[in-house]
Short mmCIF file of N, CA and C in Angstrom, two decimals:
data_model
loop_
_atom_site.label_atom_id
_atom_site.label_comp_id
_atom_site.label_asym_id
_atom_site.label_seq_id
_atom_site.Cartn_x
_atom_site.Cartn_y
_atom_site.Cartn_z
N UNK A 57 -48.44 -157.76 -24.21
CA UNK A 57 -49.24 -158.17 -25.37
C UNK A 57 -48.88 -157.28 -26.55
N UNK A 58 -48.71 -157.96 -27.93
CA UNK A 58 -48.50 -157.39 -28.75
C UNK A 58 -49.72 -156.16 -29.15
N UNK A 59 -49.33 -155.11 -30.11
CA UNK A 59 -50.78 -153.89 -30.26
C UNK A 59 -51.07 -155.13 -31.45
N UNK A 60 -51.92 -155.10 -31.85
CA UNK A 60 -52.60 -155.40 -33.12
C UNK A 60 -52.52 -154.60 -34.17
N UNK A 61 -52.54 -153.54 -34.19
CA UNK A 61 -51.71 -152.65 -35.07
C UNK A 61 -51.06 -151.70 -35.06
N UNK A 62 -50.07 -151.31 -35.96
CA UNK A 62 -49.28 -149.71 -35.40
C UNK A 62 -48.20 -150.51 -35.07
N UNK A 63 -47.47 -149.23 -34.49
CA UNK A 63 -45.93 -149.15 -34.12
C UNK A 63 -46.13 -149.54 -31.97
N UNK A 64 -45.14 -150.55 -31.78
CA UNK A 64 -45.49 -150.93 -30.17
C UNK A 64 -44.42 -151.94 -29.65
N UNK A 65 -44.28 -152.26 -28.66
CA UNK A 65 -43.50 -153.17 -28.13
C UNK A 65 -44.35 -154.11 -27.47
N UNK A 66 -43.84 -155.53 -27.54
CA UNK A 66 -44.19 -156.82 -26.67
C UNK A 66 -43.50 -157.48 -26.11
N UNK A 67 -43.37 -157.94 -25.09
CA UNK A 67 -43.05 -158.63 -24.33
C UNK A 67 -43.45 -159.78 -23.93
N UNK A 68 -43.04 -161.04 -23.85
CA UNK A 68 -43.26 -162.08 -23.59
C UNK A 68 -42.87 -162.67 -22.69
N UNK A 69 -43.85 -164.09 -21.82
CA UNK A 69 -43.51 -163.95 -20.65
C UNK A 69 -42.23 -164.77 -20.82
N UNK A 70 -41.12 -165.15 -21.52
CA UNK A 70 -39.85 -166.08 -21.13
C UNK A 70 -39.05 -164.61 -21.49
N UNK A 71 -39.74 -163.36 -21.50
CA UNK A 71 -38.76 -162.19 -21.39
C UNK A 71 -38.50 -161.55 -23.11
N UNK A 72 -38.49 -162.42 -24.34
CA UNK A 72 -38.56 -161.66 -25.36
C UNK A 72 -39.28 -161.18 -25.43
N UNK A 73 -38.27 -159.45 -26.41
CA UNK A 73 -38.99 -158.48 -26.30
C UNK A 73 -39.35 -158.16 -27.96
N UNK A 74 -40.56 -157.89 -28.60
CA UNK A 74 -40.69 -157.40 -29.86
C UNK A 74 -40.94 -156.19 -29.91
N UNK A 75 -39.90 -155.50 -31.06
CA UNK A 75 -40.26 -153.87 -30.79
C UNK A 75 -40.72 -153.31 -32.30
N UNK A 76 -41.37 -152.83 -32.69
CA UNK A 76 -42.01 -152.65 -34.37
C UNK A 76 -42.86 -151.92 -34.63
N UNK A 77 -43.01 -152.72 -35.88
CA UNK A 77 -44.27 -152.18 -36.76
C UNK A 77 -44.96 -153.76 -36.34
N UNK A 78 -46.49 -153.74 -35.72
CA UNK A 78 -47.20 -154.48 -35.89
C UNK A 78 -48.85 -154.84 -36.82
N UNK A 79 -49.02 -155.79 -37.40
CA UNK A 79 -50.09 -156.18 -38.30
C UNK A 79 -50.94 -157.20 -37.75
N UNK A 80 -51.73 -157.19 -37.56
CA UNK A 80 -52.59 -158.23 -37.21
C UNK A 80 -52.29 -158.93 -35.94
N UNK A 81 -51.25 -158.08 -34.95
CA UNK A 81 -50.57 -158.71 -33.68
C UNK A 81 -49.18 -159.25 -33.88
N UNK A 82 -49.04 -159.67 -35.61
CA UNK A 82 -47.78 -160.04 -35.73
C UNK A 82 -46.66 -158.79 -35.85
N UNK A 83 -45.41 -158.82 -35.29
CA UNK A 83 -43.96 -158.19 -35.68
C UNK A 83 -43.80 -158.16 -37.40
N UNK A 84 -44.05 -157.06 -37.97
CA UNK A 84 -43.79 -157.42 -39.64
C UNK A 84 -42.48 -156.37 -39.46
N UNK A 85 -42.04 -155.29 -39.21
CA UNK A 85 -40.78 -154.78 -39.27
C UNK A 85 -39.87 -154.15 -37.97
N UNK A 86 -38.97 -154.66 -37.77
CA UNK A 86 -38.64 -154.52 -36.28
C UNK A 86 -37.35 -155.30 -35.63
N UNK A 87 -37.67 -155.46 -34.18
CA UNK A 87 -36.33 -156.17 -33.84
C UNK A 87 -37.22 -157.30 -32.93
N UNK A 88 -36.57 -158.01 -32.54
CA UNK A 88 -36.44 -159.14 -31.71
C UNK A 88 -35.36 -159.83 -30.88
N UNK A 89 -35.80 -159.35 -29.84
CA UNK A 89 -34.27 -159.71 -28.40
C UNK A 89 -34.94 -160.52 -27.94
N UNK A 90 -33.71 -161.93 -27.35
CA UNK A 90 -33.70 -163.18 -26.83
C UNK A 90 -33.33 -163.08 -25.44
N UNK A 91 -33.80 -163.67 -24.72
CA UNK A 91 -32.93 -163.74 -23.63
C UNK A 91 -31.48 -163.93 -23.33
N UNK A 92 -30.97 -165.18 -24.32
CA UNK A 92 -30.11 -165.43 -24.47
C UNK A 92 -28.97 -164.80 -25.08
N UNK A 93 -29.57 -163.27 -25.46
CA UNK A 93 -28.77 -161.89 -26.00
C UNK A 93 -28.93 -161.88 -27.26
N UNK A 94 -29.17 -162.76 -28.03
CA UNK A 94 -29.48 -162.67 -29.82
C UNK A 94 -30.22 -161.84 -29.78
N UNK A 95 -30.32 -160.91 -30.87
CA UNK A 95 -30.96 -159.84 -31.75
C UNK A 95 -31.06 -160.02 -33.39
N UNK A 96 -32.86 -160.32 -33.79
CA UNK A 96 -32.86 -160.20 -34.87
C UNK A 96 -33.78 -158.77 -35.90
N UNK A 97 -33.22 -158.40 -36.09
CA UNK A 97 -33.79 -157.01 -37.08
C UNK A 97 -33.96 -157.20 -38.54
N UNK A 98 -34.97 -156.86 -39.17
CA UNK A 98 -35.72 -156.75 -40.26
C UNK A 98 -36.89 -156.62 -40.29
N UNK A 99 -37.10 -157.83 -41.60
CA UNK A 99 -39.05 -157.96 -41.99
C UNK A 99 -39.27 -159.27 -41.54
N UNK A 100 -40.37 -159.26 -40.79
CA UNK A 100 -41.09 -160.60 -40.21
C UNK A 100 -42.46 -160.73 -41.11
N UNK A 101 -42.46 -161.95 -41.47
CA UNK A 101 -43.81 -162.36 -42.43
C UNK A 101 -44.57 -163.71 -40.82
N UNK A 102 -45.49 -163.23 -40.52
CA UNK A 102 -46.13 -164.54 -39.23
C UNK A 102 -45.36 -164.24 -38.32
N UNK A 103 -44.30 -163.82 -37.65
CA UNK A 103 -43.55 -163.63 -36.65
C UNK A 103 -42.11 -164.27 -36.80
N UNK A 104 -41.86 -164.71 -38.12
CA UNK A 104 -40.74 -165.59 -38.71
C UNK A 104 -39.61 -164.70 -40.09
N UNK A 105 -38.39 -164.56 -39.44
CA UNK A 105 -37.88 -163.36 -39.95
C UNK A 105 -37.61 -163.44 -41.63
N UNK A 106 -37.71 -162.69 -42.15
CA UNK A 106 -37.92 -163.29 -43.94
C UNK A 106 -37.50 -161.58 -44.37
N UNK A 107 -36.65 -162.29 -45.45
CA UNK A 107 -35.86 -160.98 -46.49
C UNK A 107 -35.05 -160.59 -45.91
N UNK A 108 -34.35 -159.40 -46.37
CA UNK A 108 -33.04 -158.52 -45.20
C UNK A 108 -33.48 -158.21 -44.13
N UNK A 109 -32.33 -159.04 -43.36
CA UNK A 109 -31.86 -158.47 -42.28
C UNK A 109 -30.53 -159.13 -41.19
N UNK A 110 -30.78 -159.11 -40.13
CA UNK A 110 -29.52 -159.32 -39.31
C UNK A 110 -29.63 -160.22 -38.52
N UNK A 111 -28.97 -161.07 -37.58
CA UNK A 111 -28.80 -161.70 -36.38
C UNK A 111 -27.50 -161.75 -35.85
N UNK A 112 -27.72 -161.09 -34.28
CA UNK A 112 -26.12 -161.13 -33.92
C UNK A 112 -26.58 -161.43 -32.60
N UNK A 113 -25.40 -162.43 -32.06
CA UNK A 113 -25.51 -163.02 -30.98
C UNK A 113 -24.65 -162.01 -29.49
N UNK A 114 -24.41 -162.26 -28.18
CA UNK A 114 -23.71 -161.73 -27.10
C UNK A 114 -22.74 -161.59 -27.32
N UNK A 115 -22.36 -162.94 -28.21
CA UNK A 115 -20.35 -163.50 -28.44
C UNK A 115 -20.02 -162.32 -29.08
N UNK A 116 -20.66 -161.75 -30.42
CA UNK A 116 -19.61 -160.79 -31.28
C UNK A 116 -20.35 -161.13 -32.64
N UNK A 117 -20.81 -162.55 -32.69
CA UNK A 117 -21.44 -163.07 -33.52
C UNK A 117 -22.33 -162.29 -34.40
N UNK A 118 -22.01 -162.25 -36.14
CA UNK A 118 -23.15 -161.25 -36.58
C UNK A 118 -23.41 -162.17 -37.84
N UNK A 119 -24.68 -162.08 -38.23
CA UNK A 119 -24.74 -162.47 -39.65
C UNK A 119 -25.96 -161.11 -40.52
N UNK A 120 -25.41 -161.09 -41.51
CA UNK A 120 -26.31 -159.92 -42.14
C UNK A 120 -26.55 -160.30 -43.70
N UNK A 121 -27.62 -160.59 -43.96
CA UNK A 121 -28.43 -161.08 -45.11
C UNK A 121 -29.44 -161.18 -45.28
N UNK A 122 -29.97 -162.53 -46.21
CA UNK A 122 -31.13 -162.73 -46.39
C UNK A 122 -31.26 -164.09 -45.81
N UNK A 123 -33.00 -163.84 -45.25
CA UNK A 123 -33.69 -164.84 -44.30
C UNK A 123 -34.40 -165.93 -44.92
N UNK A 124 -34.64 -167.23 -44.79
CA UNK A 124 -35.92 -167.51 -45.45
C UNK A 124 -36.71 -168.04 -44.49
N UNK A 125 -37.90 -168.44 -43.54
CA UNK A 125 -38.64 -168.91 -42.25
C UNK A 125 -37.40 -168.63 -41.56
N UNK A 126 -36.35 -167.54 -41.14
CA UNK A 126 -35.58 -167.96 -39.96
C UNK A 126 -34.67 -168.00 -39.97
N UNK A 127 -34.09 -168.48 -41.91
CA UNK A 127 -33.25 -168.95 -41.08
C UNK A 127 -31.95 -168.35 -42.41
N UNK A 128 -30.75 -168.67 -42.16
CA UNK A 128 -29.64 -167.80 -43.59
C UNK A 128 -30.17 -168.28 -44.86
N UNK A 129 -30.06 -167.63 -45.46
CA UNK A 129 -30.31 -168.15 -47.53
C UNK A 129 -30.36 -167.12 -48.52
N UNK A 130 -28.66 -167.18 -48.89
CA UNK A 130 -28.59 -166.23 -50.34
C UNK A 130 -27.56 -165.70 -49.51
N UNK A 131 -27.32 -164.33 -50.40
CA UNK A 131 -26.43 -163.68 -50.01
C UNK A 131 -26.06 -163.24 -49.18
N UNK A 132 -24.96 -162.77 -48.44
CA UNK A 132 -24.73 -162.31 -47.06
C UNK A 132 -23.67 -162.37 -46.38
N UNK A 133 -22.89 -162.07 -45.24
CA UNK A 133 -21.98 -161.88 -44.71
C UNK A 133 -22.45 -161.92 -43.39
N UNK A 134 -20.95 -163.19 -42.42
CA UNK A 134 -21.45 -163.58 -41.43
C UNK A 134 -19.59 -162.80 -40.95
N UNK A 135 -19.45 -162.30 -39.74
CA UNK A 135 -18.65 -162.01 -38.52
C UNK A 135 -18.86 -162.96 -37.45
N UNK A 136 -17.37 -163.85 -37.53
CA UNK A 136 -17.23 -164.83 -36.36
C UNK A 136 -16.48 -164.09 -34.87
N UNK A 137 -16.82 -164.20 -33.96
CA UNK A 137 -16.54 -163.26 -32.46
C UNK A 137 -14.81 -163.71 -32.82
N UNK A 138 -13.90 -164.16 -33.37
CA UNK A 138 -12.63 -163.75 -33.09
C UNK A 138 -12.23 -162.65 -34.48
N UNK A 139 -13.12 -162.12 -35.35
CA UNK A 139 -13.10 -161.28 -36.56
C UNK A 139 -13.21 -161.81 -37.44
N UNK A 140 -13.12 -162.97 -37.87
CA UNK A 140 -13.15 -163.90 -39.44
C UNK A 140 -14.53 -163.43 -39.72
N UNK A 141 -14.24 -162.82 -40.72
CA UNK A 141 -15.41 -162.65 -42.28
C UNK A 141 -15.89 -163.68 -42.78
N UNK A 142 -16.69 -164.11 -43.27
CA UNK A 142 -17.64 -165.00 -44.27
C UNK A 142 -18.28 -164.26 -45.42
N UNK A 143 -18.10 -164.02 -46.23
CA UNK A 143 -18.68 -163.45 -47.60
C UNK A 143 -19.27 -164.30 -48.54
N UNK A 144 -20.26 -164.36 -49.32
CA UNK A 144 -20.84 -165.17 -50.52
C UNK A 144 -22.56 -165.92 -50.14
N UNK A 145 -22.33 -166.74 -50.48
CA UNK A 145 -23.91 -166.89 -50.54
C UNK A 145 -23.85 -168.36 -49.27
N UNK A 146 -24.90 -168.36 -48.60
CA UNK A 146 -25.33 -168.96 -47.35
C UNK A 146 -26.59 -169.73 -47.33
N UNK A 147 -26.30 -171.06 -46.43
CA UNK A 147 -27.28 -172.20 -46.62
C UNK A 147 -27.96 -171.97 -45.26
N UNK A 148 -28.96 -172.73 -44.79
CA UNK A 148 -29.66 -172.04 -43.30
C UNK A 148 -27.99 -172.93 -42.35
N UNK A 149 -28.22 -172.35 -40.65
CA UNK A 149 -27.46 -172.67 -40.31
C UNK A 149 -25.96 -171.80 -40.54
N UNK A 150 -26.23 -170.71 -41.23
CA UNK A 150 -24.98 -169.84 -41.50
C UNK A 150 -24.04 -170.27 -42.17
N UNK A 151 -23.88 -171.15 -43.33
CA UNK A 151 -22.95 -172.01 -43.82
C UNK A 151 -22.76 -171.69 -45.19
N UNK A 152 -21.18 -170.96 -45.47
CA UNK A 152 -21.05 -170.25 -47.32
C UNK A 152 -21.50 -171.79 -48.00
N UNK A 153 -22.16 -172.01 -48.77
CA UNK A 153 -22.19 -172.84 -49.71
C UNK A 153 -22.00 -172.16 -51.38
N UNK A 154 -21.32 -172.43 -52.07
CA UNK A 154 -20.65 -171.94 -53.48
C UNK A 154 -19.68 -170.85 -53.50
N UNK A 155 -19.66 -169.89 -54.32
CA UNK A 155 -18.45 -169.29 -54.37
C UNK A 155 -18.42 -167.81 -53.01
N UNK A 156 -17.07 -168.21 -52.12
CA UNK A 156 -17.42 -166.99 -51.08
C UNK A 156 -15.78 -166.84 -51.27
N UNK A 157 -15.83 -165.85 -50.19
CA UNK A 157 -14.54 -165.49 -49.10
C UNK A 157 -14.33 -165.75 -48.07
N UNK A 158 -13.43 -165.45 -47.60
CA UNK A 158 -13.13 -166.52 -45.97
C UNK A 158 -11.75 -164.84 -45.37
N UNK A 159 -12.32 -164.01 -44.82
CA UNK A 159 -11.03 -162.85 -44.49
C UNK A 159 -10.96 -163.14 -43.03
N UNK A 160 -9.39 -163.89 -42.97
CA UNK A 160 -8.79 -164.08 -41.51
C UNK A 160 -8.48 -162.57 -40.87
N UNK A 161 -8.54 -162.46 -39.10
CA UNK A 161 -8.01 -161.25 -38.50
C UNK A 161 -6.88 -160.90 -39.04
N UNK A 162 -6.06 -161.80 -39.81
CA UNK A 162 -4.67 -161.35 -39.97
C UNK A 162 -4.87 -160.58 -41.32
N UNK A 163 -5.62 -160.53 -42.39
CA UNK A 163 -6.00 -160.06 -43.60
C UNK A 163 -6.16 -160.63 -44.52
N UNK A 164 -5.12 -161.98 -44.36
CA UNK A 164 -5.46 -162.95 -45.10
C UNK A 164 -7.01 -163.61 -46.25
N UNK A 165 -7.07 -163.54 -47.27
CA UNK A 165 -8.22 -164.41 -48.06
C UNK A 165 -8.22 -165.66 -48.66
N UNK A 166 -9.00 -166.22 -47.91
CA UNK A 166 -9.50 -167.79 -48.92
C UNK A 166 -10.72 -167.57 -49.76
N UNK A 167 -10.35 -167.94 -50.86
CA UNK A 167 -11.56 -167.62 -52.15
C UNK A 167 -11.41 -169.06 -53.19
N UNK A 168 -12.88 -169.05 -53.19
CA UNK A 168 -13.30 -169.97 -53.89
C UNK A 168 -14.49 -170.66 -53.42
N UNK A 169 -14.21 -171.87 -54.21
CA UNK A 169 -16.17 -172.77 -53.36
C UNK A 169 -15.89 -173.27 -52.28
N UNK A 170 -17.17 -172.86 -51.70
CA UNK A 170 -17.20 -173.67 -50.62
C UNK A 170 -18.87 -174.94 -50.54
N UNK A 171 -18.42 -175.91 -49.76
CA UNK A 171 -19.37 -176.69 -49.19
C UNK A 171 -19.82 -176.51 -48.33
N UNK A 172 -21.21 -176.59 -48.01
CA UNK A 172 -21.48 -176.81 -46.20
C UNK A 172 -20.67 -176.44 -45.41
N UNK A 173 -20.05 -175.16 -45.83
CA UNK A 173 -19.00 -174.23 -45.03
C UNK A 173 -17.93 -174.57 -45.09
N UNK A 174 -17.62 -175.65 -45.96
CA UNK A 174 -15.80 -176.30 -45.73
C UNK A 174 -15.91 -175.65 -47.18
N UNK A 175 -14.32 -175.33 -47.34
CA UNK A 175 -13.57 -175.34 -48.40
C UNK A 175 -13.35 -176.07 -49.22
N UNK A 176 -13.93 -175.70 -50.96
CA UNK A 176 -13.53 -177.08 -51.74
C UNK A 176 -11.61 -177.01 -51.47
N UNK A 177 -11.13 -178.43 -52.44
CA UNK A 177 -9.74 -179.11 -51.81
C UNK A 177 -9.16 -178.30 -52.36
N UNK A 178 -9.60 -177.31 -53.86
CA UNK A 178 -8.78 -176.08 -54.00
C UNK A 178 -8.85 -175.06 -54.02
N UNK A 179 -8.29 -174.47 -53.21
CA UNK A 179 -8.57 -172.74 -52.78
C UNK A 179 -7.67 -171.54 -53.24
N UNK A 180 -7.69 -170.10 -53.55
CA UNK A 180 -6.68 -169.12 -53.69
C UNK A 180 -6.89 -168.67 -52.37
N UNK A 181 -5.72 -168.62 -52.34
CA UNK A 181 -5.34 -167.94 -50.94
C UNK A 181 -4.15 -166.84 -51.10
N UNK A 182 -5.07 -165.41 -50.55
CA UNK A 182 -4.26 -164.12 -50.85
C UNK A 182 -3.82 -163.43 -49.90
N UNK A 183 -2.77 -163.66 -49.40
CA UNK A 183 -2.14 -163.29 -47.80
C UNK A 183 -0.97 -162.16 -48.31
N UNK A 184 -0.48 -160.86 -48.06
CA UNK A 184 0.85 -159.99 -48.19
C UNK A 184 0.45 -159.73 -49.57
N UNK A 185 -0.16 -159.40 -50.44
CA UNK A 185 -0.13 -159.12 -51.65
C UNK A 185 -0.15 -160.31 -52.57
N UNK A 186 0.06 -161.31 -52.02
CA UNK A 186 0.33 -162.57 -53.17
C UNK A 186 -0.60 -163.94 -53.10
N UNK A 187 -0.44 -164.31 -54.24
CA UNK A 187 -2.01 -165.24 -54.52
C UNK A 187 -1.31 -166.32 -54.50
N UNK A 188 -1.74 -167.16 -54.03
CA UNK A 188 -1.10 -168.80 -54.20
C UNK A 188 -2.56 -169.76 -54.25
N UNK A 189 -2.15 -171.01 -54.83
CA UNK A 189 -3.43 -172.29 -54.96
C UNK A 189 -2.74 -172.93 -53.90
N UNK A 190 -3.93 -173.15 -53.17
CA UNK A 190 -3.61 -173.94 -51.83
C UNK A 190 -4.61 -175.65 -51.73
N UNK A 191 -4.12 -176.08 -51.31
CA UNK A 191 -4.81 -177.46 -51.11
C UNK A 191 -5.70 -177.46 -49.66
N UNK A 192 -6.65 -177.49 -49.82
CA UNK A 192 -7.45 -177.15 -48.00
C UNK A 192 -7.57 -178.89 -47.79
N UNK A 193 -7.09 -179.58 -48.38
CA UNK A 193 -7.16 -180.69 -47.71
C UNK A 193 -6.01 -181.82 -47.09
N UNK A 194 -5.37 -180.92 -47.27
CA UNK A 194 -3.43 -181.04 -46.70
C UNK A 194 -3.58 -180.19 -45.25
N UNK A 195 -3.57 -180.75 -44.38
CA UNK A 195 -3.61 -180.15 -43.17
C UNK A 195 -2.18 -178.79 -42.47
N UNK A 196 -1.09 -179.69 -43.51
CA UNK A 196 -0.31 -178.87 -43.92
C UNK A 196 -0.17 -177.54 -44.22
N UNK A 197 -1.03 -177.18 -45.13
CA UNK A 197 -0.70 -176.44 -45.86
C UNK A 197 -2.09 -175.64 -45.79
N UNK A 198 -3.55 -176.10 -45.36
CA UNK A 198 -4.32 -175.62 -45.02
C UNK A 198 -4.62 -174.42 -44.50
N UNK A 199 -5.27 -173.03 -44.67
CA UNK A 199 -4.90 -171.70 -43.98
C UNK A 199 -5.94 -172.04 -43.12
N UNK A 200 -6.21 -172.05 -41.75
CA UNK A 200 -6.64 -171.47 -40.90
C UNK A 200 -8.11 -172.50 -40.39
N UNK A 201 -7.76 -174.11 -41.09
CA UNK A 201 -8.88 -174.58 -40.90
C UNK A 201 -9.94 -174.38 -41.80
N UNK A 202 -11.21 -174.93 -41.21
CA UNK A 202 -12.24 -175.28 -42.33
C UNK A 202 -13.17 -174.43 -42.52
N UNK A 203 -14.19 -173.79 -42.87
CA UNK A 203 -14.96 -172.41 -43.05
C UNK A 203 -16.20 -172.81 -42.17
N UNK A 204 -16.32 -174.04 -41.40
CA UNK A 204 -17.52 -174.25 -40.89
C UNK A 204 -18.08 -173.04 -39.94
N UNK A 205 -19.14 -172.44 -39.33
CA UNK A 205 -19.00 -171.81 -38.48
C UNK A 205 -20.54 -172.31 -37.52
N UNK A 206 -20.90 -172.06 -36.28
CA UNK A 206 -21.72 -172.11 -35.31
C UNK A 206 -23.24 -172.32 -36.22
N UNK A 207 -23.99 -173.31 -36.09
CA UNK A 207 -25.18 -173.39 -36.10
C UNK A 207 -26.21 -172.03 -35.52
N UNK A 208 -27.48 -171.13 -36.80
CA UNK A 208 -28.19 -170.84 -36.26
C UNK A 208 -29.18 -171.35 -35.27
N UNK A 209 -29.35 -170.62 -33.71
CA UNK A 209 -30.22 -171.47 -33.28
C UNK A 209 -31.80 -170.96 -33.92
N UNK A 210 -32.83 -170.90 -33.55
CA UNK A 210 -34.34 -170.65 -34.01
C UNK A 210 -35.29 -170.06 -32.94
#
């Protein structure tokens, strides 16, 4: 059972664990472990994670920003488990929407807008020192695929 107030841990019976600052029984600053290995850290407003903070999954998976009920919105930076960066601003669901970065393991950058995590059709792309305009909708010529990445779950 959560304390009702003060600093305490809870446990729940499907095994999440809340560890914090508690208010009124709710988690307002703290962490939250899933069974399923997710970890979320920050400020909880009702038990629902809101303002800075983090979620990172078992895979490698990290996202670090801002929350709104839960879930990504605004600024922030997401780490995909094979190293790809995500930089710029984020829709719920972990998805750059407007102007981000995209940094492949190799060092590589895609910059510019993005949609619902895809790449608008024209991108700079800065790989070895050198900038080129790339077409992300030429499969061709495309770096590395589309910026979509994994659905937050809740």
């Amino acid at each position: 059972k959560a304390p009702e107030n003060g600093t305490g841990v809870a446990v729940k019976s499907d095994c999440q664990r809340s560890e914090g600052t508690f208010v009124a029984g709710q988690l307002q600053k703290g962490k939250i472990t899933y069974p399923d290995g997710r970890v979320r850290e920050g400020t909880f407003v009702g038990g629902t994670q809101a303002g800075k903070g983090t979620l990172s999954w078992a895979d490698g998976r990290r996202y670090e920003g801002h929350f709104v009920d839960g879930r990504s919105m605004g600024p922030g930076e997401f780490v995909a488990a094979d190293g790809t960066r995500y930089r710029g601003m984020f829709k719920p669901g972990v998805r750059l929407h407007g102007m981000g970065a995209r940094t492949s393991p190799d060092g590589s950058v895609l910059l510019g807008e993005f949609v619902d995590g895809k790449p608008s059709p024209k991108m700079v792309l800065v790989k070895g020192g050198k900038a080129e305009l790339v077409d992300t909708a030429d499969s061709a010529t495309a770096p590395g695929g589309t910026a979509t990445v994994e659905p937050v779950g809740r």
